[in-house]
XYZ file of C-alpha atoms in Angstrom:
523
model
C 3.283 36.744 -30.982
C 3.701 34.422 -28.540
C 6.365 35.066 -25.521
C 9.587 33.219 -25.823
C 10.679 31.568 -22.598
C 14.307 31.258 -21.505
C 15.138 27.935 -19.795
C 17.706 27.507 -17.514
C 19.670 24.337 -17.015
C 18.438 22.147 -13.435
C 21.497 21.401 -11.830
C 22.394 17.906 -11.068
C 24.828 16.273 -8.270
C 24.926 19.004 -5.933
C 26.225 21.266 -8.901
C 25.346 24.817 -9.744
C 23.550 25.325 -12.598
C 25.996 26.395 -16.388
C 26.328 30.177 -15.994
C 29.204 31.889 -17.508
C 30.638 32.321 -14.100
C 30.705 28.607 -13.452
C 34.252 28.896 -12.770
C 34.045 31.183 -10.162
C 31.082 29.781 -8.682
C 32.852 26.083 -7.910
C 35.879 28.323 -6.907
C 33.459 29.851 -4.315
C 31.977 27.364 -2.981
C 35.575 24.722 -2.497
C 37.271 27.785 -1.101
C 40.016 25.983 -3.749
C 41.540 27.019 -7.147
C 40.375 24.510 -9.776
C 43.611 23.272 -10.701
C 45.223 23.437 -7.230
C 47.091 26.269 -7.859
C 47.678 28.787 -4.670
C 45.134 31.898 -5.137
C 46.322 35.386 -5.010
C 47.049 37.629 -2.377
C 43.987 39.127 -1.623
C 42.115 35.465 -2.075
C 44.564 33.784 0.250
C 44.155 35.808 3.453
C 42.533 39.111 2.426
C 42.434 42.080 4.828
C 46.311 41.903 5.050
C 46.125 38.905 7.083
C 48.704 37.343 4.942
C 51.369 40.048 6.454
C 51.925 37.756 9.416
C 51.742 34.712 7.452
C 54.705 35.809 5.130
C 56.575 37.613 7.661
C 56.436 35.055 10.880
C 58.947 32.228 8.949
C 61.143 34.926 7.775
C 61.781 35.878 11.269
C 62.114 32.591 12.466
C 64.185 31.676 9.871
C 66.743 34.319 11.327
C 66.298 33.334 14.840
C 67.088 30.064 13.910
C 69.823 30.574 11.567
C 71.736 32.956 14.237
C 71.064 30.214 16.978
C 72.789 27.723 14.212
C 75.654 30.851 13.907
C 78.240 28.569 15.571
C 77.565 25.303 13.069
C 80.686 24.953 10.833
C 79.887 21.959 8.293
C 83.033 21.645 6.494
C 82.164 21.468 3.161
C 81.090 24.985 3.073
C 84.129 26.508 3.577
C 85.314 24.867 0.414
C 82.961 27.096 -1.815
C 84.002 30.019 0.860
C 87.044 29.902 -0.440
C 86.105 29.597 -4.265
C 84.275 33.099 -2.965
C 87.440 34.771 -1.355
C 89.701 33.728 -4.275
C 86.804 35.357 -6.687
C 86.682 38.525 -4.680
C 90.304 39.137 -4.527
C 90.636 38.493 -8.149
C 92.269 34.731 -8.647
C 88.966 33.449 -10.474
C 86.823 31.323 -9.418
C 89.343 28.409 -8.294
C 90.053 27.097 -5.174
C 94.131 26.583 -5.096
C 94.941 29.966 -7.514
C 96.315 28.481 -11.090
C 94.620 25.828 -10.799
C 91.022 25.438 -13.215
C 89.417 23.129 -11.213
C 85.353 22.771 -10.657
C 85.588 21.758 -7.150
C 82.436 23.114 -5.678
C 78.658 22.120 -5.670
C 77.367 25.191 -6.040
C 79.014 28.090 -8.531
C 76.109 29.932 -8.143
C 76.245 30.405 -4.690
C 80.035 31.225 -4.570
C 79.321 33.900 -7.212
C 76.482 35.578 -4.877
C 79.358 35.185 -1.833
C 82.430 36.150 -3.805
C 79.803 39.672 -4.865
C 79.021 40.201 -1.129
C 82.532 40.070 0.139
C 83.351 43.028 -2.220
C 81.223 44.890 0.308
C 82.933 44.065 3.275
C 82.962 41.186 5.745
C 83.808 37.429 4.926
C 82.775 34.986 2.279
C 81.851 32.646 6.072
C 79.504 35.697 7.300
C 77.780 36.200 3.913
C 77.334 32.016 3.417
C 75.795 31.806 7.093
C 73.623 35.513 6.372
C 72.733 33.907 3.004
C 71.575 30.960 4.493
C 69.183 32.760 7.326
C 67.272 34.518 4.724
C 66.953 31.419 2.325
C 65.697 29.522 5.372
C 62.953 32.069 6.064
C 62.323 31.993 2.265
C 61.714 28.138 2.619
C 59.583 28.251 5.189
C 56.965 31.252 3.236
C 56.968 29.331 -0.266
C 56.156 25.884 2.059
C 53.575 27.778 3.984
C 51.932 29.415 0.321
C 51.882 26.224 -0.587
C 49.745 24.537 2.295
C 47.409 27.997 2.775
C 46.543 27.917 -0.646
C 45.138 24.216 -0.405
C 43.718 24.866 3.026
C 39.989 26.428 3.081
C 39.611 29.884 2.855
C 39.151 30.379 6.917
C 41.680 28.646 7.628
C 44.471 29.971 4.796
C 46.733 32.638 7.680
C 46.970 29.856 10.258
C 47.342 26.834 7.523
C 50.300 29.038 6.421
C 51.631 29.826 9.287
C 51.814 26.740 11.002
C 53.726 25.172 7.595
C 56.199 28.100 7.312
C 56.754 26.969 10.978
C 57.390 23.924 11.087
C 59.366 24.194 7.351
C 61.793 26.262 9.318
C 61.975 24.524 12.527
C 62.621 21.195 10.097
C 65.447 18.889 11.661
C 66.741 17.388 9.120
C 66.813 20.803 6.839
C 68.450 22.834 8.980
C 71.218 20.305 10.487
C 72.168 18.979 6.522
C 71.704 22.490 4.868
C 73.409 25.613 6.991
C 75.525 26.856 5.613
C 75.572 25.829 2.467
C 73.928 26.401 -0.742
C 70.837 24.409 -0.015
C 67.978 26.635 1.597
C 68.654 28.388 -1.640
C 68.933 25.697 -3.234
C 64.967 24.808 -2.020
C 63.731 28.362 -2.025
C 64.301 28.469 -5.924
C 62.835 25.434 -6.844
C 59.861 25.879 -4.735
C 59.594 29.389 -6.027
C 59.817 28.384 -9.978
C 57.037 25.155 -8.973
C 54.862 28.269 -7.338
C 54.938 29.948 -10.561
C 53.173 26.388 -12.508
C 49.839 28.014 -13.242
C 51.216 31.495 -13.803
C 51.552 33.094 -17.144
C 54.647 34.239 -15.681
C 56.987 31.604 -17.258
C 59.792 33.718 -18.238
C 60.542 33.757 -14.514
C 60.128 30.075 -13.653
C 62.323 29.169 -16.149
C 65.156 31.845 -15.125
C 64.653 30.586 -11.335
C 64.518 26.917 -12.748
C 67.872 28.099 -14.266
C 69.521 29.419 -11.328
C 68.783 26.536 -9.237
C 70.855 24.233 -12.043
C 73.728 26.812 -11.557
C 72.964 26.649 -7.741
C 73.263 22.669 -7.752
C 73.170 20.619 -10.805
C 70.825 18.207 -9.784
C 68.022 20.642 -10.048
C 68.008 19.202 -13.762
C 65.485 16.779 -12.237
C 63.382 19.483 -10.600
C 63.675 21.258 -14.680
C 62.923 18.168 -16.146
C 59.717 17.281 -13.724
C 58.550 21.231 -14.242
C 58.745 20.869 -17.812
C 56.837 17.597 -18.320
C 53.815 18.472 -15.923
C 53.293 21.669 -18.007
C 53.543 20.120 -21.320
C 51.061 17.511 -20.151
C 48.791 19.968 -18.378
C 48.741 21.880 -21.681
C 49.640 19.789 -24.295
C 52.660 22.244 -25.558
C 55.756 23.043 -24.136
C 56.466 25.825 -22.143
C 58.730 27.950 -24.824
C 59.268 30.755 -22.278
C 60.037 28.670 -19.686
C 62.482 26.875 -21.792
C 64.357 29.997 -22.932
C 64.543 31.195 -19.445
C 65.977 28.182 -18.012
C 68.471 27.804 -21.354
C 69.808 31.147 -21.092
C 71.321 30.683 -17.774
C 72.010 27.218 -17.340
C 73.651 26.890 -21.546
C 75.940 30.583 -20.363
C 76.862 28.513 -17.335
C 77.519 25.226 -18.726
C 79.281 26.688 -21.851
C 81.566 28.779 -19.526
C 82.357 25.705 -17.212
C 83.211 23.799 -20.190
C 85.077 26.629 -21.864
C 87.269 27.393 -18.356
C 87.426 23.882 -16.617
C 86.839 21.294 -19.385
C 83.250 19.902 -17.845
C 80.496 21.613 -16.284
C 79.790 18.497 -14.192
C 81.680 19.222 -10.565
C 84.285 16.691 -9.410
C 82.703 16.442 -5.876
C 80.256 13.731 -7.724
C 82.705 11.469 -9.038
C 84.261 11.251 -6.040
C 81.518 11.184 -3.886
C 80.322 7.612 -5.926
C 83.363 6.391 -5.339
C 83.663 6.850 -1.623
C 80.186 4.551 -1.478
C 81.730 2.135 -4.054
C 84.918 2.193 -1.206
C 82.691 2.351 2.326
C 80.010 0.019 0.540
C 77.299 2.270 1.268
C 73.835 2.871 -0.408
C 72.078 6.235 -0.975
C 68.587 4.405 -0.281
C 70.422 3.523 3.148
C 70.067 6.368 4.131
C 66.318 7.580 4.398
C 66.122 4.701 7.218
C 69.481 5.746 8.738
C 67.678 9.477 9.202
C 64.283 8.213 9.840
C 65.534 6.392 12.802
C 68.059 9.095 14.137
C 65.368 11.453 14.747
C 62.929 9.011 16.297
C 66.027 8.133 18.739
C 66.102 12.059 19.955
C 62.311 12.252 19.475
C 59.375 9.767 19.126
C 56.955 12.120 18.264
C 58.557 12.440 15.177
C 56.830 9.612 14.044
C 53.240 11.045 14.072
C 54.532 13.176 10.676
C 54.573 9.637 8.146
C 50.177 8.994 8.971
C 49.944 12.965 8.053
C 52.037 13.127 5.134
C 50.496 10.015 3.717
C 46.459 12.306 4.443
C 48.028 15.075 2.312
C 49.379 12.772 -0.220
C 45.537 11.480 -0.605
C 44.469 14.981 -0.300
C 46.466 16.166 -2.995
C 45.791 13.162 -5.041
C 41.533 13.916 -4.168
C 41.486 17.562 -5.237
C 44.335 17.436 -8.008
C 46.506 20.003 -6.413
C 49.189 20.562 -8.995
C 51.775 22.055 -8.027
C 52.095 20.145 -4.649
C 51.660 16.949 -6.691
C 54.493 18.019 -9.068
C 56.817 18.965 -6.255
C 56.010 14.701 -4.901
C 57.110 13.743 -8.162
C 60.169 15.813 -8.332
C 61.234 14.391 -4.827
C 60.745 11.263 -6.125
C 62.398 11.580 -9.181
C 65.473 13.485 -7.113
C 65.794 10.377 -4.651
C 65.784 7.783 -7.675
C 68.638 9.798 -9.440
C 70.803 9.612 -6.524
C 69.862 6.043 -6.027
C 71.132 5.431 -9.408
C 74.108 7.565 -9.315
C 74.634 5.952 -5.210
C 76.353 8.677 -3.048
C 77.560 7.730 0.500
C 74.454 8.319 2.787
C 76.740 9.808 5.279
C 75.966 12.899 3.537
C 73.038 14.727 5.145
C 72.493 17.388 2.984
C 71.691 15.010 -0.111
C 68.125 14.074 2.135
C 67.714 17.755 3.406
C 66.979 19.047 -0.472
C 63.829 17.018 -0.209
C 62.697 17.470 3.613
C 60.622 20.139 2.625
C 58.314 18.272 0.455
C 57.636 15.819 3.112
C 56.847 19.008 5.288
C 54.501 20.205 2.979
C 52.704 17.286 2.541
C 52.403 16.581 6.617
C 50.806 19.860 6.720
C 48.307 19.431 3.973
C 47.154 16.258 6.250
C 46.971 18.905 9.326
C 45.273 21.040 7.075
C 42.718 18.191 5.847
C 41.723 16.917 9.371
C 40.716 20.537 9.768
C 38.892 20.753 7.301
C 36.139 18.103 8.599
C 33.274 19.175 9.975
C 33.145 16.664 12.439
C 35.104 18.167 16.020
C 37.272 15.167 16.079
C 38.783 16.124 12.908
C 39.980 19.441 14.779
C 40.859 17.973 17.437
C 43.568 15.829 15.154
C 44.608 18.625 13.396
C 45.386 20.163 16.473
C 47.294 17.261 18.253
C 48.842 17.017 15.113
C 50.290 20.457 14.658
C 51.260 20.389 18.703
C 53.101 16.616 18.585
C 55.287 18.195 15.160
C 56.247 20.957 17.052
C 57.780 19.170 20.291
C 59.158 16.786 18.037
C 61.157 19.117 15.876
C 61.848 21.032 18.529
C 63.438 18.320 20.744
C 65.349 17.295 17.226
C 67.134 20.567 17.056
C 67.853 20.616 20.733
C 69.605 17.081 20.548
C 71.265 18.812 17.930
C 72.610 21.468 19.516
C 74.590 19.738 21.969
C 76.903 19.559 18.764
C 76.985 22.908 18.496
C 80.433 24.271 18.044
C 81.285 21.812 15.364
C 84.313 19.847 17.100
C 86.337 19.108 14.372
C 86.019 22.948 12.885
C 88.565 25.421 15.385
C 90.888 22.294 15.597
C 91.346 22.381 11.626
C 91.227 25.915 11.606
C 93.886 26.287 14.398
C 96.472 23.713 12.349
C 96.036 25.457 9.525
C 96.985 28.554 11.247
C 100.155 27.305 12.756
C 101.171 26.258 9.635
C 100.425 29.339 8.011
C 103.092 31.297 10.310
C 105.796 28.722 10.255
C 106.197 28.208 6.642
C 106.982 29.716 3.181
C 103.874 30.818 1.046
C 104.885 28.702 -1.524
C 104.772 25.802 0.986
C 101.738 22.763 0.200
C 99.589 21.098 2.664
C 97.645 17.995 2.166
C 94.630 16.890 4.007
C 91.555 15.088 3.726
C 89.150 17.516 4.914
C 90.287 21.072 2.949
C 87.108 22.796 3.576
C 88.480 25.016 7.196
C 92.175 24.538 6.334
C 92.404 26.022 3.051
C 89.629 28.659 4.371
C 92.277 29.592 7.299
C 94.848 29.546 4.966
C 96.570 30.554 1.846
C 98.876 27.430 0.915
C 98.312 25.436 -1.816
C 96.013 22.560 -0.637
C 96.446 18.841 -1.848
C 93.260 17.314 -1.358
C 93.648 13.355 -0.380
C 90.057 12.721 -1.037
C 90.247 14.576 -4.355
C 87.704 16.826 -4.533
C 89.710 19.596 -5.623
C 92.225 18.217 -6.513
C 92.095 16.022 -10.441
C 93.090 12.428 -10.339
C 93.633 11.898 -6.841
C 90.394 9.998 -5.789
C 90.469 7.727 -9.225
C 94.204 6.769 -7.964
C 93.510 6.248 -4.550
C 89.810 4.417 -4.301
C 89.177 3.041 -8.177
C 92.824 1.871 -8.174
C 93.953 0.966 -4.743
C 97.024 3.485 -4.725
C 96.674 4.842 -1.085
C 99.860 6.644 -1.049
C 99.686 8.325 -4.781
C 98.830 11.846 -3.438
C 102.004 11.971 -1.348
C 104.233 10.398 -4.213
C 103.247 12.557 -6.856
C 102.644 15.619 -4.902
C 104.631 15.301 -2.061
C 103.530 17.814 -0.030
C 105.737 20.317 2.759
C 102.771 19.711 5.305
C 100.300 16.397 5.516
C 97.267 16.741 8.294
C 96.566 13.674 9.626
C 93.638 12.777 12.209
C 94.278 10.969 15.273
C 91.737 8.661 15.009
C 92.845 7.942 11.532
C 90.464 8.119 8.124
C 90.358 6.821 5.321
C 93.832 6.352 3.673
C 95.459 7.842 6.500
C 97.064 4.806 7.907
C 98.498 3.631 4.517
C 100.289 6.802 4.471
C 101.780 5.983 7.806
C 102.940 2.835 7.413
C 104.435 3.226 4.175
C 107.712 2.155 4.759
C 109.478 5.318 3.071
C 107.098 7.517 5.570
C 109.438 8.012 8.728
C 112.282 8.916 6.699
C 110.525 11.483 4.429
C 108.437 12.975 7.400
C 108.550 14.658 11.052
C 106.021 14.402 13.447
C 105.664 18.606 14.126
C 102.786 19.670 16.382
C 99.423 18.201 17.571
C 96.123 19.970 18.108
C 93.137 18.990 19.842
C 90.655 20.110 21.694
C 88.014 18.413 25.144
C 85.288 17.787 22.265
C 87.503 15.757 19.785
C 90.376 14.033 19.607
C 92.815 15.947 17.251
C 95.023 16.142 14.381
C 98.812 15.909 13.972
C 100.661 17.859 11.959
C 104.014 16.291 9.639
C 106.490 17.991 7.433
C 108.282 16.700 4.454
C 112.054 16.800 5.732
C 113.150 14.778 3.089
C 111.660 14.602 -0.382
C 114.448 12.309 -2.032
C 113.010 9.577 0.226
C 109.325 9.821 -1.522
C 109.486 7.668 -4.419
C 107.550 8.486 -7.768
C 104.532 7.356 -9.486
């Protein structure tokens, strides 16, 4: 009988030959998961070299967030005080009574209101909350990049991104805070989870970052269409994960304050429809801010647009699907046009650009050739001074000016009035934080009606007429409607100039009190 002979395949192209292990022969050899997904634990760094790598950015995402202690955005304080009226049992509202969805972010004035129940301030917990977030950032950025990078080169790759994620200018100056290093750190961490059979838990952290911030229905909507495409059905556990907690949230919003959509986003369109500003605007307004405190800042657009090519070259997914989202985020807003004086609108997307400059460090080192190195390296150095000059520059800010001169008005009102007494102001964020009154917002965020009346209408005064408020805050340097409300010619005789406060970094506010509400007319 003659012998049979097994033939094996030649291999072509540089190629290994078909074995059943094909798979995790090409995996071997490009040091990279086929479909660009980031390798375990043990793959990434092995020999617990990862243990820096994960726990470097979460340290200097504290350090950085307690340097950043003293930063007092205003529009934090307004979800502070959803927190503190949740806590001591008024709901979550923002003037007690009154169902209003006046806040960005329910989800993170839930997690606040919990923590105050502990002990300590809604303020503390917001600024604690946003340390660890930051760090968070900064480890899911830096997975991200190691996991692309080649295998000898994974514990630096990632800790160089977590870096830099965390030292980002434009993150940490439009996101402290607030809700939106939490914000990031879930989206990144249900994009992470792409290639995982674990899609329960994308979709409930998909879910939470809708609660978090509503426009993370783009970041859902991007997550849902690369995995139906990648595998040609939809993700059902993914889907019931991310309808169980966004449908109990919106169905509760709807239920308790008639929309689940907050009022900050009407308003905030109409301000640019008012100022005449664009959203688009904006990404040249920041571009060029930075480059004025540092020009190294420029050498991040040639190494973003190498990791865009790299991703685009070895079909990393997940990176590619967080490009899209950004995209897809920065067209929404676009569309919908908020004022671009808003920082924290750009900061939701820093990261991605980040990400991407790293994965261009992270190519140039991957090049045999030395100069490629030497790139990378020159690269990674020139980010570093310029995000470090960046946040220098922007600590000569640092206290917020405005901030203790809001807070001390408030105050002062607070001991020399009724409780029952109203104040009206259009910044509420620190003075209904510092105190208890009922606050009349003249913008309208939290307060219903007043922004259609007073932008989409023309009716400057309307807050005053219908509301007429015991107390009215007015800036010296005035805003907005503030000198319609002076010159109204019923003003003088309805109010009295009380007390001014200022401080040597700004200007001031004065303080008036209704002495005479006969003399406000009606609406």
């Amino acid at each position: 009988m003659p012998r049979l002979i097994r033939h094996q395949p030649k291999a072509t192209l540089g190629c290994p030959a078909w074995s059943p292990n094909l798979k995790l022969e090409v995996k071997r050899r490009t040091n990279l998961s086929l479909n660009g997904s980031v390798p375990g634990r043990s793959d990434c760094c092995g020999q617990r070299r990862w243990l820096p790598a994960l726990s470097a950015p979460l340290l200097l995402g504290i350090l950085v967030g307690l340097r950043l202690w003293q930063f007092d955005n205003d529009d934090p304080y307004i979800t502070y005080r959803y927190a503190r009226n949740l806590a001591t049992g008024n709901s979550l509202v923002y003037n007690p009574g009154e169902r209003v969805l006046g806040t960005t972010s329910p989800l993170f004035a839930l997690i606040l209101g919990g923590l105050t129940l502990l002990g300590r301030d809604p303020a503390f917990w917001g600024k604690l909350v946003s340390c660890l977030s930051l760090g968070v950032v900064g480890v899911l950025v830096g997975r991200l990049v190691g996991g692309a990078s080649r295998r000898e080169h994974r514990s630096l790759a990632w800790l160089v991104a977590g870096a830099l994620a965390v030292l980002d200018p434009l993150l940490i100056t439009g996101g402290f805070g607030s809700e939106t290093f939490l914000h990031v750190s879930l989206i990144f961490g249900a994009f992470l989870l792409l290639d995982s059979p674990k899609q329960v838990i994308a979709g409930v952290l998909l879910g939470c970052a809708i609660v978090c911030r509503g426009d993370a229905v783009v970041a859902a909507a991007v997550y849902l269409a690369v995995w139906t495409v990648r595998n040609r059905r939809l993700p059902v556990h993914a889907v019931i994960g991310l309808g169980t907690l966004a449908g109990a949230w919106g169905m509760f919003a709807w239920a308790y304050y008639g929309t689940p959509i907050p009022q900050t986003l009407a308003i905030k369109r109409l301000q640019a429809h008012v100022w005449g500003s664009d959203f688009l605007e904006g990404i040249a307004f920041y571009a060029m801010r930075y480059f004025g405190e540092s020009r190294w800042v420029m050498v991040i657009a040639p190494l973003a647009a190498i990791g865009l090519l790299r991703i685009i070259r070895l079909r990393l997914t997940v990176c590619g699907a967080l490009v899209v989202w950004a995209l897809c985020y920065l067209g929404a807003y676009a569309i919908l046009n908020v004022p671009h004086v808003y920082i924290w609108y750009y900061s939701v997307v820093s990261p991605v650009l980040v990400m991407l400059a790293c994965l261009g460090t992270a190519d140039l080192a991957g090049r045999r050739r030395p100069v490629g190195a030497l790139l990378a390296g020159a690269g990674v150095v020139t980010a570093f001074v310029a995000f470090i000059q960046c946040e220098q520059a922007f600590h000569r800010w640092l206290p917020y000016p405005r901030h203790p001169v809001y807070v001390e008005a408030a105050q002062w009102i607070e001991a020399h009035s009724p409780q029952e007494a109203t104040i009206a102001a259009f910044e509420v964020g620190a003075v209904g934080y510092a105190s208890e009154h009922r606050i009349i917002d003249l913008w309208g965020l939290v307060t219903p009606d007043v922004g259609h009346h007073t932008m989409a209408l023309g009716d400057g005064t309307y807050a005053l007429r219908r509301f007429r408020p015991d107390y009215l805050i007015v800036h010296r340097e005035l805003w907005g409607n503030e000198r319609l409300l002076l010159e109204a010619p019923w003003f003088d005789e309805a109010y009295r100039f009380e007390m001014s406060f200022s401080s040597p970094r700004y200007s001031g506010v004065d303080v008036f009190r209704l002495v005479d509400p006969a003399a406000v007319p009606g609406v």
